[in-house]
XYZ file of C-alpha atoms in Angstrom:
418
model
C 153.047 44.822 129.723
C 154.281 46.637 132.884
C 157.812 46.677 131.429
C 156.580 48.247 128.174
C 154.705 50.851 130.191
C 157.903 51.771 132.036
C 159.696 52.414 128.731
C 157.126 54.891 127.400
C 158.563 58.412 126.928
C 155.280 59.947 128.097
C 155.692 58.227 131.472
C 159.282 59.446 131.712
C 158.155 63.024 131.052
C 155.333 62.737 133.583
C 157.720 61.451 136.238
C 160.156 64.262 135.423
C 157.405 66.845 135.913
C 156.272 65.264 139.190
C 159.781 64.967 140.638
C 160.724 68.449 139.437
C 157.634 69.863 141.111
C 158.306 67.995 144.364
C 161.921 69.137 144.428
C 160.876 72.732 143.800
C 158.326 72.614 146.629
C 160.358 70.797 149.305
C 163.902 71.891 148.434
C 163.835 75.202 146.555
C 167.546 75.834 147.027
C 168.558 72.560 145.398
C 165.859 72.924 142.734
C 167.334 76.221 141.531
C 170.644 74.425 140.954
C 168.913 72.151 138.392
C 168.713 74.967 135.831
C 171.847 73.852 133.871
C 170.050 70.621 132.920
C 167.581 72.607 130.837
C 170.151 75.119 129.590
C 172.486 72.375 128.386
C 169.720 70.618 126.490
C 168.792 73.823 124.679
C 172.453 74.573 123.936
C 173.013 71.177 122.277
C 169.895 71.571 120.137
C 171.133 75.021 119.153
C 174.391 73.530 117.866
C 172.550 71.142 115.533
C 169.891 73.614 114.453
C 171.591 75.556 111.589
C 172.745 72.477 109.665
C 169.486 70.626 110.214
C 167.322 73.549 109.115
C 169.488 74.114 106.032
C 169.235 70.504 104.858
C 165.514 70.207 105.567
C 164.631 73.391 103.701
C 166.872 72.412 100.768
C 165.161 69.017 100.575
C 161.672 70.522 100.746
C 162.235 73.297 98.195
C 163.990 71.053 95.665
C 161.076 68.600 95.875
C 158.462 71.286 95.233
C 159.500 71.637 91.599
C 158.459 68.114 90.607
C 155.053 66.942 89.557
C 152.221 68.117 87.387
C 152.154 71.385 85.517
C 151.166 74.241 87.799
C 151.198 72.068 90.909
C 154.318 73.566 92.582
C 152.928 77.098 92.378
C 149.583 76.025 93.789
C 151.293 74.132 96.584
C 153.329 77.186 97.535
C 150.264 79.455 97.457
C 148.191 77.068 99.582
C 150.968 76.408 102.101
C 151.734 80.115 102.535
C 148.030 80.873 103.027
C 147.667 78.153 105.669
C 150.806 79.362 107.448
C 149.536 82.938 107.543
C 146.085 81.910 108.773
C 147.467 79.646 111.501
C 149.922 82.287 112.719
C 147.220 84.965 112.756
C 144.728 82.770 114.597
C 147.344 81.692 117.142
C 148.330 85.315 117.694
C 144.713 86.388 118.224
C 144.033 83.532 120.664
C 147.187 84.229 122.706
C 146.518 87.972 122.852
C 142.877 87.530 123.840
C 143.312 84.692 126.346
C 146.659 85.824 127.848
C 147.908 82.379 129.009
C 151.056 83.832 130.554
C 149.364 86.726 132.334
C 147.904 86.752 135.841
C 150.867 84.855 137.280
C 152.465 85.227 140.682
C 154.334 88.533 141.113
C 157.673 86.760 141.384
C 157.268 85.272 137.932
C 158.036 88.624 136.329
C 161.592 87.912 137.362
C 161.672 85.112 134.833
C 163.105 87.400 132.177
C 166.089 88.205 134.361
C 166.702 84.585 135.319
C 168.486 83.854 132.060
C 171.090 85.622 129.964
C 169.452 86.962 126.831
C 171.518 87.371 123.631
C 171.064 90.725 121.930
C 171.427 92.233 118.487
C 173.454 95.429 118.631
C 171.636 98.381 117.168
C 168.169 96.899 117.665
C 165.582 99.662 118.215
C 163.858 99.741 121.578
C 160.148 99.057 121.987
C 159.498 102.787 122.302
C 161.251 103.454 118.976
C 159.352 100.829 116.986
C 157.726 102.005 113.752
C 157.042 100.483 110.372
C 160.572 101.444 109.302
C 162.008 100.108 112.569
C 160.174 96.836 111.979
C 161.967 96.376 108.655
C 165.215 97.434 110.337
C 164.744 94.705 112.944
C 164.482 92.032 110.260
C 167.549 93.441 108.495
C 169.593 93.395 111.700
C 168.497 89.836 112.398
C 169.628 88.848 108.918
C 172.933 90.682 109.315
C 173.946 89.552 112.793
C 172.258 86.176 113.305
C 173.372 83.038 111.429
C 170.012 81.250 111.392
C 168.007 83.397 108.976
C 170.800 83.646 106.355
C 171.168 79.869 106.550
C 167.490 79.393 105.706
C 167.572 81.927 102.866
C 170.654 80.194 101.474
C 168.796 76.886 101.790
C 165.830 78.187 99.773
C 168.134 79.431 97.015
C 170.134 76.191 97.049
C 166.989 74.084 96.872
C 165.648 76.118 93.955
C 168.972 75.785 92.093
C 169.066 72.026 92.678
C 165.499 71.743 91.387
C 166.466 73.550 88.188
C 169.470 71.276 87.593
C 168.128 68.000 88.962
C 168.772 66.229 85.649
C 172.520 66.384 86.315
C 173.942 63.243 87.855
C 176.080 65.246 90.283
C 172.988 67.048 91.612
C 171.191 63.765 92.235
C 174.266 62.474 94.055
C 174.325 65.652 96.146
C 170.664 65.208 97.048
C 171.342 61.631 98.070
C 174.210 62.764 100.283
C 172.014 65.430 101.866
C 169.313 62.858 102.620
C 171.895 60.591 104.236
C 173.110 63.435 106.439
C 169.505 64.298 107.378
C 168.891 60.699 108.443
C 172.016 60.843 110.584
C 170.913 64.114 112.165
C 167.475 62.656 112.840
C 169.088 59.705 114.596
C 171.208 62.066 116.651
C 168.197 64.208 117.499
C 166.210 61.168 118.609
C 169.090 60.287 120.920
C 169.185 63.813 122.323
C 165.420 63.868 122.802
C 165.722 60.870 125.112
C 167.176 63.327 127.614
C 164.193 65.692 127.277
C 162.722 64.435 130.599
C 165.985 65.422 132.315
C 165.783 68.887 130.783
C 162.108 69.164 131.730
C 162.944 68.112 135.287
C 165.530 70.885 135.486
C 163.236 73.523 133.983
C 160.227 72.694 136.177
C 162.332 72.325 139.341
C 164.028 75.669 138.714
C 160.768 77.503 137.924
C 158.946 76.210 141.003
C 161.996 76.469 143.281
C 162.626 80.043 142.168
C 159.069 81.343 141.812
C 156.878 78.912 143.779
C 154.212 76.353 142.938
C 152.058 79.032 141.318
C 154.486 78.994 138.358
C 152.863 75.762 137.122
C 149.491 77.443 136.570
C 150.543 79.400 133.463
C 151.737 76.135 131.853
C 148.281 74.620 132.364
C 146.743 77.724 130.802
C 149.193 77.466 127.890
C 148.117 73.872 127.152
C 144.440 74.871 127.322
C 144.939 77.784 124.922
C 146.815 75.506 122.491
C 143.964 72.986 122.366
C 141.377 75.748 121.953
C 143.411 77.425 119.198
C 143.927 74.167 117.268
C 140.252 73.292 117.647
C 139.218 76.716 116.395
C 141.533 76.403 113.386
C 140.116 72.999 112.481
C 136.536 74.297 112.657
C 137.065 77.701 111.052
C 139.586 76.751 108.348
C 139.765 73.005 107.686
C 136.012 72.398 107.827
C 135.016 74.844 105.037
C 138.003 73.807 102.875
C 137.097 70.123 103.159
C 133.462 70.883 102.369
C 134.457 72.977 99.338
C 136.608 70.058 98.177
C 133.602 67.738 98.174
C 133.938 65.928 101.508
C 132.771 66.811 105.001
C 135.439 67.077 107.664
C 133.574 64.607 109.888
C 133.641 61.980 107.111
C 137.352 62.576 106.626
C 137.984 62.181 110.367
C 136.114 58.870 110.437
C 138.000 57.685 107.365
C 141.393 58.519 108.905
C 140.573 57.448 112.464
C 143.172 54.648 112.572
C 145.996 56.919 111.413
C 144.926 59.720 113.753
C 144.851 57.316 116.704
C 148.317 56.097 115.749
C 149.588 59.672 115.745
C 147.890 60.397 119.070
C 149.393 57.472 120.963
C 152.864 57.471 119.356
C 153.293 61.213 118.960
C 154.845 60.534 115.535
C 153.133 61.808 112.407
C 155.771 60.121 110.248
C 154.562 56.701 111.410
C 151.175 57.379 109.836
C 152.515 58.632 106.493
C 152.344 55.330 104.520
C 148.749 54.708 105.585
C 147.766 58.297 104.847
C 149.198 58.100 101.330
C 147.281 54.906 100.581
C 144.003 56.229 101.964
C 144.163 59.599 100.209
C 144.869 57.808 96.928
C 141.928 55.461 97.545
C 139.782 58.521 98.171
C 140.496 59.714 94.628
C 143.569 61.931 94.948
C 146.164 61.525 92.204
C 149.093 59.300 93.226
C 151.823 61.808 92.358
C 149.874 64.694 93.851
C 149.274 62.795 97.104
C 152.920 61.911 97.582
C 154.120 65.408 96.759
C 151.568 67.188 98.960
C 151.984 64.930 101.994
C 155.788 64.771 101.915
C 156.373 68.486 101.314
C 153.527 69.285 103.681
C 155.467 67.593 106.469
C 157.870 70.534 106.217
C 155.894 73.433 104.740
C 152.307 72.839 105.859
C 152.342 72.371 109.621
C 149.476 74.508 110.897
C 149.582 72.992 114.381
C 153.291 73.771 114.722
C 152.698 77.321 113.466
C 149.975 77.861 116.072
C 152.286 76.447 118.752
C 155.102 78.734 117.620
C 153.185 81.988 117.905
C 151.266 81.030 121.078
C 154.490 79.884 122.776
C 156.364 83.104 121.973
C 153.526 85.278 123.268
C 153.103 83.040 126.313
C 156.782 83.438 127.220
C 156.579 87.185 126.614
C 153.564 87.508 128.917
C 155.183 85.262 131.502
C 158.335 87.387 131.461
C 156.474 90.671 131.732
C 157.478 91.721 128.186
C 154.842 93.833 126.436
C 154.836 93.612 122.647
C 153.387 96.524 120.707
C 151.319 96.142 117.564
C 154.334 96.713 115.346
C 156.381 94.229 117.338
C 153.597 91.673 116.871
C 153.768 92.278 113.124
C 157.530 91.769 113.263
C 156.956 88.532 115.181
C 154.527 87.348 112.492
C 157.038 88.107 109.731
C 159.862 86.349 111.578
C 157.634 83.358 112.343
C 156.639 83.137 108.678
C 160.335 82.695 107.831
C 161.399 80.440 110.706
C 158.397 78.157 110.149
C 160.171 77.028 106.961
C 162.483 75.074 109.236
C 159.689 73.135 110.917
C 159.250 69.451 110.222
C 157.073 66.661 111.541
C 160.056 65.270 113.468
C 159.664 65.145 117.234
C 161.214 68.245 118.779
C 161.186 70.246 115.530
C 158.579 72.738 116.747
C 160.691 73.363 119.843
C 163.778 73.945 117.672
C 161.847 76.429 115.526
C 160.657 78.187 118.689
C 164.262 78.685 119.799
C 165.168 80.091 116.371
C 162.233 82.511 116.498
C 163.081 83.722 119.996
C 166.687 84.207 118.956
C 165.650 86.354 115.991
C 163.004 88.320 117.881
C 165.453 89.410 120.594
C 162.617 90.504 122.897
C 161.843 87.391 124.957
C 164.283 85.335 127.104
C 165.634 82.558 124.878
C 166.259 79.960 127.557
C 162.804 80.549 129.014
C 161.631 78.106 126.354
C 162.944 75.351 128.617
C 159.776 75.743 130.690
C 157.716 74.436 127.776
C 159.602 71.139 127.730
C 157.464 70.070 130.664
C 154.307 70.139 128.550
C 155.826 69.077 125.227
C 154.330 65.589 125.471
C 150.878 67.072 125.978
C 150.924 68.776 122.569
C 148.869 66.060 120.841
C 146.680 68.796 119.368
C 149.687 70.154 117.485
C 150.610 66.939 115.681
C 146.976 66.032 114.979
C 146.383 69.457 113.425
C 149.504 68.988 111.292
C 148.380 65.583 109.986
C 144.775 66.609 109.383
C 145.939 69.791 107.668
C 147.996 67.867 105.133
C 145.127 65.514 104.348
C 142.808 68.483 103.822
C 145.526 70.003 101.616
C 145.448 66.868 99.430
C 141.716 67.310 98.923
C 141.991 71.044 98.253
C 144.878 70.783 95.770
C 143.235 67.827 93.995
C 140.015 69.836 93.599
C 142.059 72.852 92.449
C 143.878 70.726 89.871
C 140.951 68.651 88.571
C 138.039 70.990 89.158
C 134.519 69.548 89.504
C 135.824 66.246 88.093
C 137.298 65.535 91.545
C 134.418 64.211 93.640
C 135.467 62.191 96.714
C 132.510 60.037 97.717
C 131.552 60.523 101.390
C 129.491 57.320 101.378
C 130.610 54.725 103.935
C 131.338 51.998 101.386
C 133.556 54.352 99.363
C 135.388 55.568 102.437
C 136.111 52.031 103.496
C 137.867 51.317 100.205
C 141.166 52.318 101.731
C 140.961 49.296 104.083
C 140.653 46.706 101.323
């Protein structure tokens, strides 16, 4: 048992945070030299990001065209609505609660601590207007490789869906899935070094700006949990009730899978059990598989909340003020980059880097600070999983109408265990 405890990634991350903090407090000079550990980690992820995002979006879009008549369109409409609501709620919470504000004066130097890539011709904050907002997106598309890759992926996925009956297309999809599995394996290997990167980021932040730099991270975690909780209550609860089942009954029904996700940090591990239980609850077999699998890429409300809160947190921490139009631009960019999110560990962090790179207003490498609290983001993955289960109920009710009546009685809910 002690040996298994020593191999837990959460313990590794905790030790990295503790040692990084101690080094920053007792040896600030040496701690500042640890910055390349975080920078290198982000650089390696950046190399893998375009190919990974392309393949994941292609796989998700091509899969959306299968299933019952009218189902793909309803899935797209529901997923887009959930993405918009989660981004808006996260934006409101971050603006109101200001997790990155009120920091030590030296922390405003965070923006100058890293080299920030720029888009030539990007309008300044003072020049922002509705036309400038559209110009910003156009410049990002023209000069940055990430957004064109995702647009190409959407078009490729749609084309493959139209021609899926061809044997060559099926072979191509199989090859893409094989490459994705290989990239996932490589990413899991890279993520083993996340504690090293977190150690470097925390040591540098505290060594450069003092122990007070850890306070904004605590505030960031608190805002994330509050935002996810608010989204569950304000959005998931009424949707579940309108679908014929109370959210509390659904939580009790899925308690084993939610506990598995909480302690492993992997939503994928719970997928088989979730499929079986949602089917036992009355959701159509094909609908359940399509909604849950595509939802793991296109319906990640927790990751969307994390994305927008993290960007605004880093902006506040760096002393960057975003105007109303810039916030709208951020929402539009996040709506696009969220297409590249998946339930894979580290995916939300990858999407955050892509968003910062497109926004061109917040230090890109400043995201390394968030590695120190990545393992605390249980609220994010739980919101993702619960959101997809609620989506199954909502789409099933939308498809079947009043005929879909999940029974909230205890004996019916326990049917998934038999």
